[in-house]
PDB file of C-alpha atoms in Angstrom:
ATOM      1  CA  MET T   1      -3.538 -21.934  -1.023  1.00 59.00           C
ATOM      2  CA  GLY T   2      -0.330 -20.816   0.282  1.00 74.00           C
ATOM      3  CA  LYS T   3       1.090 -21.665   3.703  1.00 86.00           C
ATOM      4  CA  LYS T   4      -0.732 -23.546   6.416  1.00 94.00           C
ATOM      5  CA  HIS T   5       0.037 -22.651   9.947  1.00 96.00           C
ATOM      6  CA  LYS T   6       0.947 -25.294  12.586  1.00 96.00           C
ATOM      7  CA  ASN T   7       1.785 -25.324  16.205  1.00 95.00           C
ATOM      8  CA  LEU T   8      -0.338 -21.970  16.998  1.00 98.00           C
ATOM      9  CA  PHE T   9      -1.625 -23.177  20.464  1.00 98.00           C
ATOM     10  CA  PRO T  10       1.519 -22.357  22.485  1.00 98.00           C
ATOM     11  CA  ARG T  11       1.409 -18.867  21.290  1.00 98.00           C
ATOM     12  CA  ILE T  12      -2.337 -18.586  22.230  1.00 98.00           C
ATOM     13  CA  VAL T  13      -1.882 -19.707  25.813  1.00 98.00           C
ATOM     14  CA  GLU T  14       1.255 -17.633  26.298  1.00 98.00           C
ATOM     15  CA  THR T  15       0.805 -15.836  29.647  1.00 97.00           C
ATOM     16  CA  GLU T  16       1.834 -12.450  27.990  1.00 98.00           C
ATOM     17  CA  ASN T  17      -0.906 -13.096  25.276  1.00 98.00           C
ATOM     18  CA  LEU T  18      -3.457 -13.894  27.917  1.00 98.00           C
ATOM     19  CA  TYR T  19      -2.500 -10.859  29.871  1.00 98.00           C
ATOM     20  CA  CYS T  20      -2.798  -8.888  26.587  1.00 98.00           C
ATOM     21  CA  ALA T  21      -6.303 -10.340  26.091  1.00 98.00           C
ATOM     22  CA  TYR T  22      -7.131  -9.242  29.332  1.00 98.00           C
ATOM     23  CA  ARG T  23      -6.483  -5.723  28.603  1.00 97.00           C
ATOM     24  CA  GLN T  24      -8.280  -5.781  25.084  1.00 97.00           C
ATOM     25  CA  ALA T  25     -11.474  -7.372  26.642  1.00 96.00           C
ATOM     26  CA  ALA T  26     -11.294  -4.698  29.668  1.00 96.00           C
ATOM     27  CA  LYS T  27     -11.665  -1.898  27.160  1.00 94.00           C
ATOM     28  CA  GLY T  28     -15.188  -0.434  27.524  1.00 86.00           C
ATOM     29  CA  LYS T  29     -15.824  -2.866  30.429  1.00 89.00           C
ATOM     30  CA  LYS T  30     -13.696  -1.558  33.289  1.00 88.00           C
ATOM     31  CA  HIS T  31     -16.612  -0.705  35.506  1.00 88.00           C
ATOM     32  CA  THR T  32     -18.711  -3.632  34.934  1.00 92.00           C
ATOM     33  CA  ARG T  33     -19.192  -6.296  37.674  1.00 93.00           C
ATOM     34  CA  GLN T  34     -17.573  -9.255  35.636  1.00 95.00           C
ATOM     35  CA  HIS T  35     -14.504  -7.419  34.938  1.00 95.00           C
ATOM     36  CA  LEU T  36     -14.064  -6.032  38.608  1.00 96.00           C
ATOM     37  CA  LEU T  37     -14.319  -9.531  39.755  1.00 96.00           C
ATOM     38  CA  PHE T  38     -11.857 -10.936  37.413  1.00 96.00           C
ATOM     39  CA  ARG T  39      -9.267  -8.210  38.189  1.00 96.00           C
ATOM     40  CA  GLN T  40      -9.684  -8.680  41.799  1.00 96.00           C
ATOM     41  CA  HIS T  41      -7.729 -11.988  41.467  1.00 96.00           C
ATOM     42  CA  LEU T  42      -6.102 -11.271  38.074  1.00 97.00           C
ATOM     43  CA  ALA T  43      -3.067 -13.547  38.293  1.00 97.00           C
ATOM     44  CA  SER T  44      -5.072 -16.529  39.465  1.00 97.00           C
ATOM     45  CA  ASN T  45      -7.771 -15.984  36.827  1.00 97.00           C
ATOM     46  CA  ILE T  46      -5.267 -15.685  34.044  1.00 98.00           C
ATOM     47  CA  ALA T  47      -3.409 -18.876  35.221  1.00 98.00           C
ATOM     48  CA  ASN T  48      -6.862 -20.863  35.706  1.00 98.00           C
ATOM     49  CA  LEU T  49      -7.741 -19.868  32.168  1.00 98.00           C
ATOM     50  CA  ARG T  50      -4.599 -20.776  30.831  1.00 98.00           C
ATOM     51  CA  ASN T  51      -4.698 -24.207  32.571  1.00 98.00           C
ATOM     52  CA  SER T  52      -8.093 -24.826  31.517  1.00 98.00           C
ATOM     53  CA  ILE T  53      -7.377 -24.049  27.825  1.00 98.00           C
ATOM     54  CA  GLN T  54      -4.112 -26.046  27.848  1.00 97.00           C
ATOM     55  CA  SER T  55      -5.893 -29.161  29.430  1.00 96.00           C
ATOM     56  CA  GLY T  56      -8.743 -29.186  26.943  1.00 95.00           C
ATOM     57  CA  GLU T  57     -11.133 -28.466  29.795  1.00 97.00           C
ATOM     58  CA  TYR T  58     -12.212 -24.992  28.752  1.00 97.00           C
ATOM     59  CA  HIS T  59     -15.635 -24.353  27.376  1.00 97.00           C
ATOM     60  CA  PRO T  60     -17.453 -20.995  27.187  1.00 96.00           C
ATOM     61  CA  GLY T  61     -20.183 -20.028  29.786  1.00 95.00           C
ATOM     62  CA  GLU T  62     -23.519 -19.167  29.163  1.00 93.00           C
ATOM     63  CA  PRO T  63     -24.078 -16.315  27.259  1.00 89.00           C
ATOM     64  CA  ASP T  64     -26.186 -13.155  27.883  1.00 89.00           C
ATOM     65  CA  VAL T  65     -28.698 -12.751  24.747  1.00 86.00           C
ATOM     66  CA  PHE T  66     -30.607  -9.452  23.960  1.00 83.00           C
ATOM     67  CA  GLU T  67     -32.015  -7.697  20.998  1.00 79.00           C
ATOM     68  CA  VAL T  68     -30.873  -4.276  19.655  1.00 76.00           C
ATOM     69  CA  PHE T  69     -33.407  -2.464  17.140  1.00 68.00           C
ATOM     70  CA  GLU T  70     -31.137  -0.094  15.321  1.00 64.00           C
ATOM     71  CA  PRO T  71     -30.450  -0.097  12.303  1.00 66.00           C
ATOM     72  CA  LYS T  72     -32.486  -3.191  12.354  1.00 69.00           C
ATOM     73  CA  LYS T  73     -33.743  -5.827  14.831  1.00 75.00           C
ATOM     74  CA  ARG T  74     -30.719  -8.101  15.528  1.00 80.00           C
ATOM     75  CA  GLU T  75     -30.128 -10.655  18.412  1.00 84.00           C
ATOM     76  CA  ILE T  76     -26.674 -10.094  20.158  1.00 84.00           C
ATOM     77  CA  VAL T  77     -24.786 -12.691  22.225  1.00 87.00           C
ATOM     78  CA  ALA T  78     -22.410 -11.596  24.926  1.00 89.00           C
ATOM     79  CA  LEU T  79     -20.186 -14.061  26.399  1.00 94.00           C
ATOM     80  CA  PRO T  80     -19.013 -13.946  29.903  1.00 95.00           C
ATOM     81  CA  PHE T  81     -15.871 -11.708  30.713  1.00 96.00           C
ATOM     82  CA  VAL T  82     -13.525 -14.720  31.036  1.00 97.00           C
ATOM     83  CA  ASP T  83     -14.719 -16.189  27.673  1.00 97.00           C
ATOM     84  CA  ARG T  84     -14.016 -12.602  25.959  1.00 97.00           C
ATOM     85  CA  VAL T  85     -10.426 -12.881  27.126  1.00 98.00           C
ATOM     86  CA  ALA T  86      -9.898 -16.283  25.844  1.00 98.00           C
ATOM     87  CA  GLN T  87     -11.477 -15.021  22.431  1.00 98.00           C
ATOM     88  CA  HIS T  88      -9.003 -12.307  22.463  1.00 98.00           C
ATOM     89  CA  ALA T  89      -5.993 -14.616  23.067  1.00 98.00           C
ATOM     90  CA  LEU T  90      -7.200 -16.882  20.380  1.00 98.00           C
ATOM     91  CA  CYS T  91      -8.058 -14.059  17.847  1.00 98.00           C
ATOM     92  CA  ASN T  92      -4.496 -12.386  18.663  1.00 98.00           C
ATOM     93  CA  VAL T  93      -2.986 -15.533  16.967  1.00 98.00           C
ATOM     94  CA  ILE T  94      -5.506 -16.266  14.111  1.00 98.00           C
ATOM     95  CA  GLU T  95      -6.477 -12.886  13.137  1.00 97.00           C
ATOM     96  CA  PRO T  96      -3.056 -11.740  11.349  1.00 96.00           C
ATOM     97  CA  ILE T  97      -3.082 -15.199   9.606  1.00 97.00           C
ATOM     98  CA  PHE T  98      -6.447 -14.321   7.896  1.00 97.00           C
ATOM     99  CA  GLU T  99      -5.540 -10.722   7.622  1.00 96.00           C
ATOM    100  CA  LYS T 100      -2.802 -11.421   5.006  1.00 95.00           C
ATOM    101  CA  VAL T 101      -5.323 -13.503   3.052  1.00 95.00           C
ATOM    102  CA  PHE T 102      -8.027 -10.806   2.748  1.00 97.00           C
ATOM    103  CA  LEU T 103      -8.174  -8.779  -0.458  1.00 97.00           C
ATOM    104  CA  PRO T 104      -8.042  -4.847  -0.414  1.00 97.00           C
ATOM    105  CA  GLN T 105     -11.750  -4.652  -1.293  1.00 98.00           C
ATOM    106  CA  SER T 106     -12.816  -5.979   2.175  1.00 98.00           C
ATOM    107  CA  PHE T 107     -13.171  -3.159   4.662  1.00 97.00           C
ATOM    108  CA  ALA T 108     -15.127  -4.586   7.788  1.00 96.00           C
ATOM    109  CA  CYS T 109     -13.320  -5.519  11.059  1.00 91.00           C
ATOM    110  CA  ARG T 110      -9.728  -4.854   9.670  1.00 93.00           C
ATOM    111  CA  THR T 111      -7.053  -2.510  11.212  1.00 91.00           C
ATOM    112  CA  GLY T 112      -6.711   0.540   8.994  1.00 92.00           C
ATOM    113  CA  LYS T 113      -9.966  -0.072   7.025  1.00 95.00           C
ATOM    114  CA  GLY T 114     -13.572   0.544   8.231  1.00 93.00           C
ATOM    115  CA  THR T 115     -16.692   2.725   7.069  1.00 92.00           C
ATOM    116  CA  HIS T 116     -14.594   5.897   6.694  1.00 93.00           C
ATOM    117  CA  ALA T 117     -12.059   4.104   4.424  1.00 95.00           C
ATOM    118  CA  ALA T 118     -14.567   2.313   2.638  1.00 97.00           C
ATOM    119  CA  ALA T 119     -16.500   5.623   1.773  1.00 95.00           C
ATOM    120  CA  ILE T 120     -13.186   7.314   0.843  1.00 96.00           C
ATOM    121  CA  ALA T 121     -12.357   4.255  -1.373  1.00 97.00           C
ATOM    122  CA  VAL T 122     -15.749   4.238  -3.408  1.00 98.00           C
ATOM    123  CA  GLN T 123     -15.581   8.023  -3.920  1.00 97.00           C
ATOM    124  CA  ALA T 124     -11.990   7.876  -5.224  1.00 97.00           C
ATOM    125  CA  GLU T 125     -13.028   5.095  -7.779  1.00 97.00           C
ATOM    126  CA  LEU T 126     -15.811   7.216  -8.857  1.00 97.00           C
ATOM    127  CA  ARG T 127     -13.682  10.045  -9.551  1.00 97.00           C
ATOM    128  CA  ARG T 128     -11.252   7.864 -11.425  1.00 96.00           C
ATOM    129  CA  MET T 129     -14.026   6.329 -13.444  1.00 96.00           C
ATOM    130  CA  SER T 130     -15.859   9.768 -14.124  1.00 94.00           C
ATOM    131  CA  LYS T 131     -12.649  11.016 -15.969  1.00 93.00           C
ATOM    132  CA  VAL T 132     -13.122   7.990 -18.442  1.00 89.00           C
ATOM    133  CA  HIS T 133     -16.799   7.622 -18.810  1.00 84.00           C
ATOM    134  CA  ARG T 134     -19.655   9.872 -17.421  1.00 82.00           C
ATOM    135  CA  ASP T 135     -22.224   6.815 -17.324  1.00 92.00           C
ATOM    136  CA  ILE T 136     -21.335   4.896 -14.256  1.00 97.00           C
ATOM    137  CA  TRP T 137     -23.572   2.063 -13.018  1.00 98.00           C
ATOM    138  CA  VAL T 138     -23.539   0.846  -9.490  1.00 98.00           C
ATOM    139  CA  LEU T 139     -24.620  -2.716  -8.405  1.00 98.00           C
ATOM    140  CA  LYS T 140     -25.367  -2.908  -4.777  1.00 98.00           C
ATOM    141  CA  THR T 141     -26.175  -6.322  -2.899  1.00 97.00           C
ATOM    142  CA  ASP T 142     -27.014  -7.155   0.608  1.00 95.00           C
ATOM    143  CA  PHE T 143     -27.142 -11.168   1.851  1.00 96.00           C
ATOM    144  CA  SER T 144     -30.341 -11.880   3.627  1.00 95.00           C
ATOM    145  CA  LYS T 145     -29.561 -12.760   7.569  1.00 95.00           C
ATOM    146  CA  TYR T 146     -25.921 -13.063   6.740  1.00 97.00           C
ATOM    147  CA  PHE T 147     -24.553 -14.223  10.137  1.00 96.00           C
ATOM    148  CA  HIS T 148     -27.356 -16.626  10.776  1.00 96.00           C
ATOM    149  CA  ASN T 149     -27.087 -18.250   7.183  1.00 97.00           C
ATOM    150  CA  ILE T 150     -23.347 -18.928   7.373  1.00 98.00           C
ATOM    151  CA  ASP T 151     -22.950 -22.699   6.690  1.00 98.00           C
ATOM    152  CA  ARG T 152     -20.479 -23.580   9.288  1.00 98.00           C
ATOM    153  CA  GLY T 153     -18.905 -26.721   7.285  1.00 97.00           C
ATOM    154  CA  VAL T 154     -18.062 -24.326   4.461  1.00 98.00           C
ATOM    155  CA  LEU T 155     -16.657 -21.873   6.857  1.00 98.00           C
ATOM    156  CA  HIS T 156     -14.471 -24.386   8.727  1.00 98.00           C
ATOM    157  CA  ARG T 157     -12.971 -25.731   5.121  1.00 97.00           C
ATOM    158  CA  GLU T 158     -11.924 -21.827   4.687  1.00 97.00           C
ATOM    159  CA  ILE T 159     -10.395 -21.860   8.180  1.00 98.00           C
ATOM    160  CA  ARG T 160      -8.465 -25.200   7.386  1.00 97.00           C
ATOM    161  CA  ARG T 161      -6.858 -23.442   4.219  1.00 96.00           C
ATOM    162  CA  LYS T 162      -4.652 -21.615   6.433  1.00 97.00           C
ATOM    163  CA  VAL T 163      -4.848 -23.329  10.064  1.00 97.00           C
ATOM    164  CA  ALA T 164      -3.471 -26.768  10.435  1.00 97.00           C
ATOM    165  CA  CYS T 165      -2.806 -26.676  14.335  1.00 97.00           C
ATOM    166  CA  GLU T 166      -5.438 -29.294  15.680  1.00 97.00           C
ATOM    167  CA  ARG T 167      -5.483 -27.758  19.221  1.00 98.00           C
ATOM    168  CA  THR T 168      -6.306 -24.439  17.761  1.00 98.00           C
ATOM    169  CA  LEU T 169      -9.173 -25.916  15.579  1.00 98.00           C
ATOM    170  CA  ARG T 170     -10.598 -27.553  18.685  1.00 98.00           C
ATOM    171  CA  LEU T 171     -10.441 -24.225  20.403  1.00 98.00           C
ATOM    172  CA  ILE T 172     -12.182 -22.495  17.486  1.00 98.00           C
ATOM    173  CA  GLU T 173     -15.024 -25.325  17.524  1.00 98.00           C
ATOM    174  CA  GLU T 174     -15.820 -24.138  20.864  1.00 97.00           C
ATOM    175  CA  TYR T 175     -17.053 -20.913  19.805  1.00 97.00           C
ATOM    176  CA  ILE T 176     -18.135 -22.229  16.270  1.00 97.00           C
ATOM    177  CA  PRO T 177     -19.032 -25.748  15.931  1.00 97.00           C
ATOM    178  CA  GLN T 178     -18.284 -27.446  12.647  1.00 96.00           C
ATOM    179  CA  GLN T 179     -21.827 -28.631  11.963  1.00 95.00           C
ATOM    180  CA  GLY T 180     -25.090 -26.559  11.563  1.00 97.00           C
ATOM    181  CA  ILE T 181     -25.854 -23.168  10.148  1.00 97.00           C
ATOM    182  CA  GLY T 182     -25.301 -19.754  11.502  1.00 97.00           C
ATOM    183  CA  ILE T 183     -22.868 -17.913  13.790  1.00 96.00           C
ATOM    184  CA  PRO T 184     -23.723 -15.612  16.785  1.00 94.00           C
ATOM    185  CA  ILE T 185     -23.778 -11.902  16.310  1.00 93.00           C
ATOM    186  CA  GLY T 186     -21.352 -10.458  19.191  1.00 91.00           C
ATOM    187  CA  ASN T 187     -18.750 -12.804  19.483  1.00 94.00           C
ATOM    188  CA  LEU T 188     -15.165 -11.386  18.337  1.00 95.00           C
ATOM    189  CA  THR T 189     -14.649 -14.920  16.414  1.00 97.00           C
ATOM    190  CA  SER T 190     -17.774 -14.339  14.816  1.00 96.00           C
ATOM    191  CA  GLN T 191     -16.508 -11.071  13.252  1.00 96.00           C
ATOM    192  CA  ILE T 192     -13.197 -12.832  11.882  1.00 97.00           C
ATOM    193  CA  ALA T 193     -15.435 -15.826  10.684  1.00 98.00           C
ATOM    194  CA  ALA T 194     -17.951 -13.615   8.738  1.00 97.00           C
ATOM    195  CA  ASN T 195     -15.365 -11.787   7.137  1.00 97.00           C
ATOM    196  CA  LEU T 196     -13.515 -14.934   6.166  1.00 98.00           C
ATOM    197  CA  TYR T 197     -16.860 -16.353   4.736  1.00 98.00           C
ATOM    198  CA  GLY T 198     -17.163 -12.936   2.588  1.00 98.00           C
ATOM    199  CA  HIS T 199     -13.704 -13.434   1.524  1.00 98.00           C
ATOM    200  CA  ILE T 200     -15.176 -16.567  -0.624  1.00 98.00           C
ATOM    201  CA  ILE T 201     -17.030 -14.255  -2.958  1.00 98.00           C
ATOM    202  CA  ASP T 202     -14.120 -11.658  -2.943  1.00 98.00           C
ATOM    203  CA  ARG T 203     -11.866 -14.293  -4.104  1.00 98.00           C
ATOM    204  CA  TRP T 204     -14.209 -15.425  -6.942  1.00 98.00           C
ATOM    205  CA  MET T 205     -14.832 -11.927  -8.071  1.00 98.00           C
ATOM    206  CA  VAL T 206     -11.222 -11.070  -8.416  1.00 98.00           C
ATOM    207  CA  HIS T 207      -9.572 -14.400  -9.458  1.00 97.00           C
ATOM    208  CA  GLU T 208     -12.408 -16.079 -11.253  1.00 96.00           C
ATOM    209  CA  ILE T 209     -14.297 -13.642 -13.188  1.00 96.00           C
ATOM    210  CA  GLY T 210     -11.972 -10.604 -13.031  1.00 97.00           C
ATOM    211  CA  VAL T 211     -13.911  -8.014 -11.408  1.00 97.00           C
ATOM    212  CA  LYS T 212     -11.946  -5.648  -9.125  1.00 96.00           C
ATOM    213  CA  ARG T 213     -13.866  -2.590  -8.920  1.00 97.00           C
ATOM    214  CA  PHE T 214     -16.019  -3.547  -5.789  1.00 98.00           C
ATOM    215  CA  PHE T 215     -16.156  -2.901  -2.207  1.00 98.00           C
ATOM    216  CA  ARG T 216     -17.256  -5.164   0.450  1.00 98.00           C
ATOM    217  CA  TYR T 217     -18.319  -4.230   4.131  1.00 97.00           C
ATOM    218  CA  MET T 218     -19.103  -7.521   5.698  1.00 96.00           C
ATOM    219  CA  ASP T 219     -22.311  -8.512   3.776  1.00 96.00           C
ATOM    220  CA  ASP T 220     -22.925  -5.303   1.871  1.00 97.00           C
ATOM    221  CA  ILE T 221     -21.146  -5.375  -1.675  1.00 98.00           C
ATOM    222  CA  VAL T 222     -21.034  -2.355  -3.971  1.00 98.00           C
ATOM    223  CA  VAL T 223     -19.607  -3.081  -7.783  1.00 98.00           C
ATOM    224  CA  LEU T 224     -19.056  -0.010 -10.151  1.00 98.00           C
ATOM    225  CA  GLY T 225     -19.077  -0.481 -14.057  1.00 97.00           C
ATOM    226  CA  TYR T 226     -19.860   1.251 -17.145  1.00 95.00           C
ATOM    227  CA  SER T 227     -22.963  -0.451 -18.333  1.00 95.00           C
ATOM    228  CA  ARG T 228     -26.254  -1.823 -16.728  1.00 97.00           C
ATOM    229  CA  GLU T 229     -26.070  -4.791 -18.838  1.00 97.00           C
ATOM    230  CA  ALA T 230     -22.793  -5.738 -17.329  1.00 96.00           C
ATOM    231  CA  MET T 231     -24.167  -5.144 -13.592  1.00 97.00           C
ATOM    232  CA  ASP T 232     -27.333  -7.166 -14.378  1.00 97.00           C
ATOM    233  CA  LEU T 233     -25.322 -10.156 -15.638  1.00 97.00           C
ATOM    234  CA  LEU T 234     -22.911  -9.846 -12.921  1.00 98.00           C
ATOM    235  CA  ARG T 235     -25.794  -9.829 -10.279  1.00 98.00           C
ATOM    236  CA  LEU T 236     -26.930 -12.979 -11.719  1.00 98.00           C
ATOM    237  CA  TYR T 237     -23.678 -14.732 -11.552  1.00 98.00           C
ATOM    238  CA  MET T 238     -23.225 -13.564  -8.001  1.00 98.00           C
ATOM    239  CA  GLN T 239     -26.628 -14.864  -7.131  1.00 97.00           C
ATOM    240  CA  HIS T 240     -25.744 -18.379  -8.434  1.00 98.00           C
ATOM    241  CA  PHE T 241     -22.452 -18.510  -6.912  1.00 98.00           C
ATOM    242  CA  ALA T 242     -23.532 -17.298  -3.606  1.00 98.00           C
ATOM    243  CA  LYS T 243     -26.370 -19.786  -3.365  1.00 97.00           C
ATOM    244  CA  ASP T 244     -24.289 -22.669  -4.816  1.00 98.00           C
ATOM    245  CA  GLN T 245     -21.092 -22.110  -3.113  1.00 97.00           C
ATOM    246  CA  MET T 246     -22.001 -20.315   0.256  1.00 98.00           C
ATOM    247  CA  GLY T 247     -25.800 -20.967   0.762  1.00 97.00           C
ATOM    248  CA  LEU T 248     -26.724 -17.415   0.683  1.00 98.00           C
ATOM    249  CA  SER T 249     -29.245 -15.418  -1.116  1.00 97.00           C
ATOM    250  CA  PHE T 250     -29.592 -11.620  -1.505  1.00 96.00           C
ATOM    251  CA  SER T 251     -32.307  -9.978   0.768  1.00 95.00           C
ATOM    252  CA  LYS T 252     -32.144  -7.011  -1.693  1.00 93.00           C
ATOM    253  CA  TRP T 253     -30.123  -5.703  -4.522  1.00 96.00           C
ATOM    254  CA  SER T 254     -30.436  -2.631  -6.939  1.00 97.00           C
ATOM    255  CA  VAL T 255     -28.594  -1.515 -10.103  1.00 98.00           C
ATOM    256  CA  GLN T 256     -28.788   2.129 -10.811  1.00 97.00           C
ATOM    257  CA  ARG T 257     -26.727   4.991 -12.142  1.00 97.00           C
ATOM    258  CA  ALA T 258     -23.864   6.497  -9.782  1.00 96.00           C
ATOM    259  CA  SER T 259     -25.410   9.954 -10.402  1.00 95.00           C
ATOM    260  CA  ARG T 260     -27.993   9.218  -7.981  1.00 95.00           C
ATOM    261  CA  GLY T 261     -25.485   8.615  -5.360  1.00 95.00           C
ATOM    262  CA  VAL T 262     -23.949   5.451  -4.109  1.00 96.00           C
ATOM    263  CA  ASN T 263     -25.474   4.131  -0.948  1.00 95.00           C
ATOM    264  CA  PHE T 264     -22.761   2.470   1.236  1.00 95.00           C
ATOM    265  CA  VAL T 265     -21.599   2.214   4.942  1.00 92.00           C
ATOM    266  CA  GLY T 266     -23.970   4.757   6.145  1.00 89.00           C
ATOM    267  CA  TYR T 267     -23.337   7.365   3.310  1.00 92.00           C
ATOM    268  CA  ARG T 268     -24.532   8.410  -0.126  1.00 94.00           C
ATOM    269  CA  ILE T 269     -21.650   9.156  -2.185  1.00 96.00           C
ATOM    270  CA  TRP T 270     -20.768  11.083  -5.318  1.00 96.00           C
ATOM    271  CA  PRO T 271     -17.262  12.122  -6.914  1.00 95.00           C
ATOM    272  CA  THR T 272     -17.545  15.405  -5.531  1.00 93.00           C
ATOM    273  CA  HIS T 273     -19.353  14.947  -2.266  1.00 92.00           C
ATOM    274  CA  LYS T 274     -20.767  12.638   0.334  1.00 90.00           C
ATOM    275  CA  LEU T 275     -24.075  12.928   2.406  1.00 89.00           C
ATOM    276  CA  LEU T 276     -25.303  11.036   5.240  1.00 85.00           C
ATOM    277  CA  ARG T 277     -27.997   8.483   4.413  1.00 76.00           C
ATOM    278  CA  ARG T 278     -31.627   9.693   5.423  1.00 75.00           C
ATOM    279  CA  GLU T 279     -32.156   6.790   7.368  1.00 74.00           C
ATOM    280  CA  SER T 280     -29.117   7.509   9.698  1.00 73.00           C
ATOM    281  CA  VAL T 281     -30.191  11.235  10.370  1.00 73.00           C
ATOM    282  CA  VAL T 282     -33.854  10.109  11.199  1.00 75.00           C
ATOM    283  CA  ARG T 283     -32.531   7.569  13.707  1.00 74.00           C
ATOM    284  CA  ALA T 284     -29.987  10.100  15.271  1.00 74.00           C
ATOM    285  CA  LYS T 285     -32.903  12.730  15.437  1.00 77.00           C
ATOM    286  CA  ARG T 286     -35.106  10.148  17.136  1.00 78.00           C
ATOM    287  CA  LYS T 287     -32.819   8.895  19.720  1.00 75.00           C
ATOM    288  CA  LEU T 288     -31.689  12.476  20.756  1.00 78.00           C
ATOM    289  CA  ARG T 289     -35.299  13.272  21.068  1.00 80.00           C
ATOM    290  CA  GLN T 290     -35.684  10.180  23.404  1.00 79.00           C
ATOM    291  CA  TYR T 291     -32.822  11.066  25.572  1.00 76.00           C
ATOM    292  CA  ARG T 292     -33.789  14.730  26.055  1.00 76.00           C
ATOM    293  CA  GLN T 293     -37.397  13.931  27.088  1.00 78.00           C
ATOM    294  CA  SER T 294     -36.388  11.170  29.394  1.00 81.00           C
ATOM    295  CA  GLY T 295     -33.801  13.607  30.861  1.00 79.00           C
ATOM    296  CA  GLU T 296     -30.968  11.594  29.979  1.00 78.00           C
ATOM    297  CA  SER T 297     -28.562  14.383  29.189  1.00 77.00           C
ATOM    298  CA  GLU T 298     -25.430  12.653  29.460  1.00 77.00           C
ATOM    299  CA  GLN T 299     -26.617   9.671  27.275  1.00 76.00           C
ATOM    300  CA  ALA T 300     -27.600  12.369  24.643  1.00 74.00           C
ATOM    301  CA  ARG T 301     -24.014  13.924  24.904  1.00 76.00           C
ATOM    302  CA  LYS T 302     -22.242  10.666  24.523  1.00 75.00           C
ATOM    303  CA  PHE T 303     -24.398   9.551  21.556  1.00 73.00           C
ATOM    304  CA  MET T 304     -23.908  12.830  19.960  1.00 72.00           C
ATOM    305  CA  ALA T 305     -20.088  12.751  20.328  1.00 71.00           C
ATOM    306  CA  SER T 306     -20.229   9.227  18.793  1.00 72.00           C
ATOM    307  CA  TRP T 307     -22.658   9.798  16.053  1.00 67.00           C
ATOM    308  CA  SER T 308     -20.930  13.238  14.960  1.00 69.00           C
ATOM    309  CA  GLY T 309     -17.786  11.404  14.622  1.00 67.00           C
ATOM    310  CA  HIS T 310     -19.294   9.514  11.939  1.00 68.00           C
ATOM    311  CA  ALA T 311     -21.366  12.545  10.542  1.00 70.00           C
ATOM    312  CA  ARG T 312     -18.337  14.774   9.945  1.00 68.00           C
ATOM    313  CA  TRP T 313     -16.963  12.487   7.216  1.00 69.00           C
ATOM    314  CA  ALA T 314     -20.017  13.848   4.973  1.00 74.00           C
ATOM    315  CA  ASP T 315     -20.667  17.346   3.739  1.00 69.00           C
ATOM    316  CA  CYS T 316     -23.403  17.984   6.433  1.00 65.00           C
ATOM    317  CA  GLU T 317     -22.339  21.446   8.276  1.00 62.00           C
ATOM    318  CA  ASN T 318     -25.895  22.724   8.042  1.00 59.00           C
ATOM    319  CA  LEU T 319     -27.315  19.384   9.152  1.00 60.00           C
ATOM    320  CA  MET T 320     -24.983  19.457  12.287  1.00 61.00           C
ATOM    321  CA  LYS T 321     -26.143  22.793  13.376  1.00 58.00           C
ATOM    322  CA  SER T 322     -29.951  21.999  12.759  1.00 59.00           C
ATOM    323  CA  ILE T 323     -29.548  19.166  15.350  1.00 61.00           C
ATOM    324  CA  GLY T 324     -27.784  21.121  18.059  1.00 55.00           C
ATOM    325  CA  GLU T 325     -24.088  20.443  17.138  1.00 47.00           C
ATOM    326  CA  VAL T 326     -21.687  23.028  15.458  1.00 36.00           C
ATOM    327  CA  ALA T 327     -19.423  21.067  13.105  1.00 34.00           C
TER     328      ALA T 327
END
């Protein structure tokens, strides 16, 4: 289990940490009304937040809840600006603790990781394996409504494996209560919590059954092997473990040859090249068409700049030209 961390709370409420948290929360929000109001009386707002957290009187405000529809329909929770500052202050202290726990197979919401690193790692492993055996098989799994089905009791047991500071635990419970099922999408604490929950199956795969050729991006898992039989058997083991220990089930899964390409983190990956997934291209074209038809040229430019950053990691020069962006 390793070291348990105590006396974390004073670090969370340090004035320097709260100012750092403010700057983190302000990124991308500098022109919003909530940020401007908070900045107007910055010193007093930081002091008030510090005092309320220290006294135990702090409680998050009412969030804005809205839906997004790409890549699929999801309900997003956005806390008031002051609560985002508080979350950053908390996560600045607890995230490094859990980062030391995570295995190298986990790629979501981690410094130095991410979608591009995940795609590169899968391709590198495919190249290594193809030198040994030409017939490589891929098990791909996806948990059903992952955030909404996380068992908070199980999650808090994982948190308590490393955190033994009661005041810090009580602050975490302001965002994620111990009882019940599900955590909100959109909170910074939810990202860390969801990654920690996925670590349960990572740990089991590596330390209990000895499977190491896998890659996880939040709730999406890809496993590479040399036989269909091994992948089919592993899928059954994973299903039983996820249901019994995590209360999760697969929404979909597949076992197929790697020669068809590995679908992961928005790419189809082979040892020799990567392509964008068809759904990503269709969504991008649709969104650009909508922006152009409504005359939102600046929105189209910003979207294209963001999307092309993702696309350029694939072999898609002709595609980029076809949608009006020369790679």
